[in-house]
């Protein structure tokens, strides 16, 4: 196995180069693969070559070079706790990588390419924790999983297959990657039943529920009722891999099999109060008995031999209803009476992995397993919890981690199911309704305040290291964890800015009519002087374009310069009066876009020829005061200072409100609910995961897929 020393970047108060040089320029992934555990999950890491070299994530070089900026290593790690991404490890398209001294993390993302299906293993301190199935993919594909990594652990990511794969990079996150996206709810219908005791996902992908009656309710292309005449009152049920249906008839004290060929027969009779039912990979049927105090709590039945075997007694597992298996045939059971979650491993050894707090006769009904977690609803009123099956940690995941529409989970019941990729959760309500929770359709769904810098901001950008750079009367650098740092520009200030391909900063200074260049070695020079009151800069392969606001906001042109600051052309925007060409940006094809502060227009410049793309107005026809703008992902994002909103503009000039309300109060929230105060500045993170804004009151906000854990 080939390993390679990596270039590593920390994202905390700054993104810092630990080894090597340059920045990670990985291709944007086009697919997402979810994780599955193999049978050898917790065995020691073996049958793999030792890495040629290892890499310390936080080492002596880091402490020596950056102690003045960040303090000690532990201080830097503390600051990482609120960052959206802790670290990126550039693996250089090799088979594996070993990383020492990793910060505390809850999830990991791996970008890979592979010419065949295979497996990637993740080991912590040389103990294999997970094996993740990968598919054939010639384009970079993201593999993500939740995994608990302690401070200064060693993490090894390696190829377990015989065919070589390319591991491009590894990212570590302080929060769970899957949960941070669950914000969309969908009402799937009303079963007409008083409640749903169990929900499962059928082999065909339909959602099937039971409610203590003699039929199941199925939703697929159409919603239908599955009539089970032989049953008197169904609680738990399950499908085997061939599509045969098994139901626990709680009232009839029997287990009935409904074959996919249409045959029906009683599989087990005279079994007291069967409630939960689950089938392992060997076809063995596990059944919980809820109310009968004289019998076992959980029994195992072999359909081939017809033999029953007691697995646990009532004194061992009290009040169990729901049962579920993981892919290793470990069984998980939940107690209605106590809120305890039990594990019975594939050798039928019993252990306790957690207990839901404050449960009194409103405990666990059904359980659902996916990706190392068992999900349940419990409590009064009911909430959704999950237990980590590796470290036994329990956390409430709704509503504490999610921002859902008001009332979405009112009257929550005990039935729950989850897809194997952990990306869609199904829950039922006691009024017969059931809903799904899934990722938001939008990549950006929540507005969070990162910090208030105590001054009005005019101009912003993102440094090559990933920090936010804020313009105005002074310059401020803001880390992704909200840490403020001064940024020297040789005593000068600036507004709109951009970086060239060599990471040199170019910034417009309206006040002294200059454009300054700050080189990577820290030197500052007056690159252009006596300009027509420059307001912002954008740099393309074709030239350096500067938006001119003009004296008393009368500028109507964009000036194009070469790399040495020589003027090549003045591009007139044909708005001779009441103009201020304020914001400027460009797309990947080199087209330049500019905003007019006074007129609300967005102008597109192609081959140095301008044409009006659109005019931003509100419903009353009032034009927007738009300062700085940014192009990203096929759209222009344009803040409106007088509307306190952000517009999203497509290539044809169609626009819509992207975020914010007309209110002039700065508050966080979902895109449609958040408020801005005089928002004039906007930028996009280097990886496109976040949009940053800055307001007249000094608030700097992050728009991303989750609420910042501040």
XYZ file of C-alpha atoms in Angstrom, residues 346-672:
327
model
C -24.485 -11.731 17.224
C -23.491 -14.225 19.941
C -26.609 -13.243 21.959
C -24.551 -11.477 24.637
C -26.527 -8.730 26.370
C -25.287 -5.228 27.209
C -26.756 -1.765 27.805
C -25.660 1.048 25.490
C -27.698 3.955 26.800
C -30.780 5.282 28.493
C -33.073 8.085 27.374
C -33.371 10.614 30.229
C -36.603 11.350 32.113
C -38.730 8.588 30.601
C -41.803 7.518 32.599
C -44.078 5.046 30.778
C -43.559 6.967 27.572
C -40.386 5.272 26.514
C -39.117 3.617 23.401
C -41.522 2.044 20.980
C -39.545 1.462 17.778
C -35.845 1.718 16.992
C -34.087 2.403 13.684
C -30.416 1.763 12.903
C -28.111 3.434 10.390
C -24.384 4.215 10.253
C -23.381 3.424 13.857
C -26.434 5.075 15.417
C -29.717 3.827 16.856
C -32.581 6.322 16.515
C -35.615 6.417 18.813
C -38.413 8.721 19.922
C -39.153 8.962 23.636
C -40.234 11.257 26.436
C -43.232 13.480 27.062
C -43.553 15.338 24.820
C -41.651 12.998 22.559
C -38.303 13.978 21.130
C -35.980 12.168 18.762
C -32.744 10.782 20.191
C -29.886 8.760 18.854
C -27.285 6.578 20.532
C -23.787 6.074 19.208
C -23.294 2.299 19.179
C -19.507 2.665 19.390
C -19.128 4.971 22.396
C -22.698 4.721 23.811
C -23.237 8.506 23.781
C -26.871 9.661 23.617
C -27.918 13.001 22.179
C -31.178 14.673 21.352
C -31.117 15.485 17.658
C -34.465 17.199 17.249
C -35.121 20.014 17.694
C -31.753 20.897 19.238
C -29.735 20.431 16.025
C -32.405 21.174 13.469
C -34.288 24.259 12.366
C -37.701 22.963 11.321
C -40.984 24.734 10.572
C -42.998 25.478 13.687
C -45.204 22.573 14.721
C -43.515 20.046 12.430
C -43.071 17.516 15.234
C -46.083 18.265 17.387
C -47.898 15.148 18.615
C -44.937 12.953 17.736
C -45.493 9.204 18.102
C -43.245 6.248 18.720
C -42.675 4.960 15.167
C -39.410 5.788 13.422
C -37.403 4.601 10.397
C -34.278 5.816 8.623
C -32.651 5.122 5.269
C -29.360 3.246 5.320
C -27.466 6.376 4.223
C -28.815 8.321 7.243
C -30.131 11.031 4.927
C -33.889 10.545 5.336
C -35.709 10.009 8.594
C -39.371 9.000 8.861
C -41.479 9.623 11.961
C -45.170 9.205 12.729
C -47.587 11.361 14.692
C -50.287 10.136 17.021
C -52.975 11.656 14.798
C -52.181 9.244 11.969
C -49.920 11.602 9.993
C -46.362 10.700 9.178
C -43.608 12.901 7.826
C -40.092 12.696 6.468
C -37.044 14.759 7.393
C -34.438 15.139 4.681
C -31.698 17.458 3.429
C -32.684 20.918 2.336
C -32.962 21.424 -1.419
C -30.758 24.499 -1.059
C -27.074 24.294 -0.272
C -27.506 27.483 1.745
C -30.329 27.360 4.244
C -29.380 29.205 7.434
C -28.004 32.666 8.302
C -25.766 32.843 11.395
C -23.922 35.798 12.919
C -20.206 35.039 13.126
C -19.125 38.220 14.906
C -19.629 41.969 15.152
C -16.474 43.887 14.297
C -17.703 47.140 15.870
C -17.669 49.260 12.725
C -19.315 49.655 9.351
C -17.825 47.392 6.712
C -17.330 48.432 3.088
C -15.822 45.679 0.978
C -14.951 42.099 1.791
C -13.051 39.175 0.388
C -11.744 35.743 1.326
C -8.034 35.181 1.727
C -6.337 32.168 0.093
C -6.119 30.733 3.625
C -9.907 31.005 4.011
C -10.163 33.951 6.411
C -12.651 36.755 5.797
C -11.056 40.114 4.981
C -13.184 43.176 5.766
C -12.648 46.602 4.194
C -13.635 50.118 5.235
C -11.812 52.765 7.278
C -9.553 49.992 8.506
C -8.870 46.402 7.500
C -9.890 43.448 9.663
C -9.214 39.771 9.173
C -11.829 37.445 10.670
C -11.218 33.742 11.146
C -13.869 31.100 10.536
C -14.288 30.757 14.294
C -14.994 34.489 14.629
C -11.559 35.600 15.893
C -10.714 39.207 14.895
C -7.213 40.100 13.760
C -5.852 43.347 12.369
C -4.586 43.329 8.810
C -1.819 45.753 7.910
C -1.978 47.657 4.629
C 0.922 49.973 5.329
C -1.274 52.517 7.071
C -3.804 52.650 4.239
C -7.383 51.408 4.079
C -9.463 49.970 1.277
C -12.860 48.835 0.078
C -13.565 46.188 -2.603
C -10.784 43.684 -3.153
C -9.593 40.587 -4.985
C -6.613 38.241 -5.021
C -4.646 37.337 -8.139
C -3.498 33.815 -9.012
C -0.284 34.407 -7.045
C -2.253 35.317 -3.886
C -1.366 39.024 -4.074
C -4.103 41.292 -2.690
C -5.463 44.194 -4.758
C -7.757 46.611 -2.955
C -9.487 49.813 -4.062
C -9.285 52.935 -1.872
C -12.032 55.408 -2.774
C -10.766 57.973 -0.249
C -7.328 58.623 -1.790
C -8.222 57.477 -5.339
C -5.676 54.674 -5.262
C -5.454 50.942 -5.757
C -3.026 49.149 -3.484
C -1.228 45.866 -3.973
C -0.114 43.796 -1.011
C 2.296 41.062 -2.049
C 2.564 37.700 -0.351
C 5.789 38.870 1.335
C 3.826 41.619 3.097
C 5.047 44.624 1.109
C 2.440 47.219 0.121
C 2.669 49.448 -2.926
C 0.489 52.115 -4.500
C -0.293 50.147 -7.645
C -2.490 52.817 -9.308
C -2.980 56.429 -8.183
C -5.296 59.285 -9.257
C -8.029 56.882 -10.354
C -11.666 57.999 -10.633
C -12.529 57.081 -7.032
C -12.170 53.283 -7.304
C -14.616 51.199 -5.281
C -13.861 47.532 -6.052
C -11.600 45.189 -8.026
C -11.983 41.888 -9.870
C -9.200 39.994 -11.617
C -9.696 37.771 -14.679
C -7.276 36.048 -17.041
C -7.787 38.998 -19.394
C -7.014 41.849 -17.019
C -7.563 43.733 -13.792
C -10.975 45.434 -13.789
C -11.796 48.276 -11.375
C -15.249 49.777 -10.746
C -15.141 53.563 -10.527
C -17.684 55.258 -8.300
C -16.549 58.785 -9.159
C -16.590 61.962 -7.095
C -19.957 62.580 -5.469
C -21.097 59.192 -6.839
C -20.899 60.230 -10.498
C -18.623 57.519 -11.880
C -19.898 55.611 -14.870
C -16.975 53.537 -16.015
C -14.878 50.433 -15.420
C -11.155 50.698 -16.062
C -9.146 47.717 -17.253
C -5.448 47.496 -16.263
C -2.611 45.135 -17.027
C -0.639 43.360 -14.305
C 1.697 46.330 -13.886
C -1.100 48.850 -13.352
C -1.054 50.337 -16.842
C -4.497 51.392 -18.068
C -5.667 49.379 -21.067
C -9.210 50.609 -21.543
C -12.020 52.626 -19.985
C -15.353 50.884 -20.404
C -18.254 53.357 -20.174
C -21.447 51.890 -18.689
C -23.694 54.497 -20.475
C -25.190 55.843 -17.275
C -23.778 59.348 -17.427
C -25.712 60.942 -14.540
C -26.497 59.838 -10.995
C -24.138 56.888 -11.290
C -21.700 55.066 -9.054
C -20.271 51.859 -10.441
C -19.759 50.219 -7.076
C -19.488 46.427 -7.162
C -17.653 44.199 -9.583
C -17.220 40.440 -10.035
C -16.645 37.924 -12.834
C -17.650 34.413 -13.856
C -15.524 31.441 -14.928
C -15.790 32.458 -18.593
C -14.280 35.865 -17.928
C -17.483 37.891 -18.213
C -17.467 40.841 -15.811
C -20.520 42.066 -13.896
C -20.894 45.465 -12.235
C -23.521 47.079 -10.000
C -24.723 50.678 -9.975
C -25.249 51.959 -6.437
C -27.715 54.674 -7.435
C -29.639 53.005 -10.252
C -29.928 49.379 -9.141
C -28.658 48.053 -12.454
C -26.464 45.014 -13.028
C -24.374 45.308 -16.185
C -22.604 42.445 -17.933
C -19.328 43.084 -19.770
C -18.239 40.574 -22.415
C -15.141 41.242 -24.520
C -15.102 44.674 -22.861
C -18.551 45.503 -24.274
C -21.220 46.333 -21.659
C -24.933 45.522 -21.744
C -27.590 45.852 -19.041
C -28.482 42.495 -17.529
C -31.224 43.593 -15.124
C -32.439 46.284 -12.742
C -33.053 45.260 -9.145
C -36.307 46.589 -7.696
C -38.743 45.709 -4.955
C -42.469 45.091 -5.411
C -43.138 48.837 -5.268
C -40.722 49.490 -8.135
C -38.068 51.152 -5.956
C -34.548 50.492 -7.198
C -31.969 48.788 -5.017
C -28.838 50.429 -3.588
C -26.380 47.677 -4.408
C -22.724 47.947 -3.494
C -20.460 44.892 -3.694
C -21.556 41.752 -5.581
C -20.186 38.249 -6.106
C -20.609 35.550 -8.776
C -20.848 31.931 -7.646
C -22.317 28.709 -9.019
C -23.979 30.313 -12.038
C -25.600 33.165 -10.081
C -24.814 36.708 -9.027
C -25.488 37.436 -5.357
C -26.237 41.112 -4.792
C -26.920 42.672 -1.373
C -29.441 45.523 -1.192
C -28.601 48.105 1.449
C -31.979 49.861 1.358
C -34.069 46.657 1.166
C -31.943 44.757 3.759
C -32.069 41.693 1.511
C -29.838 39.713 -0.824
C -30.861 39.111 -4.433
C -29.958 36.064 -6.511
C -29.651 36.741 -10.251
C -29.400 34.129 -13.017
C -27.612 34.448 -16.354
C -30.718 35.828 -18.075
C -31.203 38.603 -15.553
C -34.078 36.991 -13.673
C -33.796 37.723 -9.976
C -35.377 36.718 -6.698
C -34.863 37.432 -3.027
C -32.279 34.929 -1.825
C -32.264 35.851 1.872
C -33.656 38.408 4.268
C -36.789 40.422 4.909
C -37.375 44.193 4.506
C -36.964 44.542 8.270
C -34.016 46.628 9.431
C -33.265 44.369 12.413
C -30.258 42.064 12.312
C -31.400 38.559 13.314
C -30.331 35.017 12.439
C -32.566 32.310 11.032
C -33.578 30.445 7.915
C -33.076 32.291 4.630
C -36.630 33.618 4.424
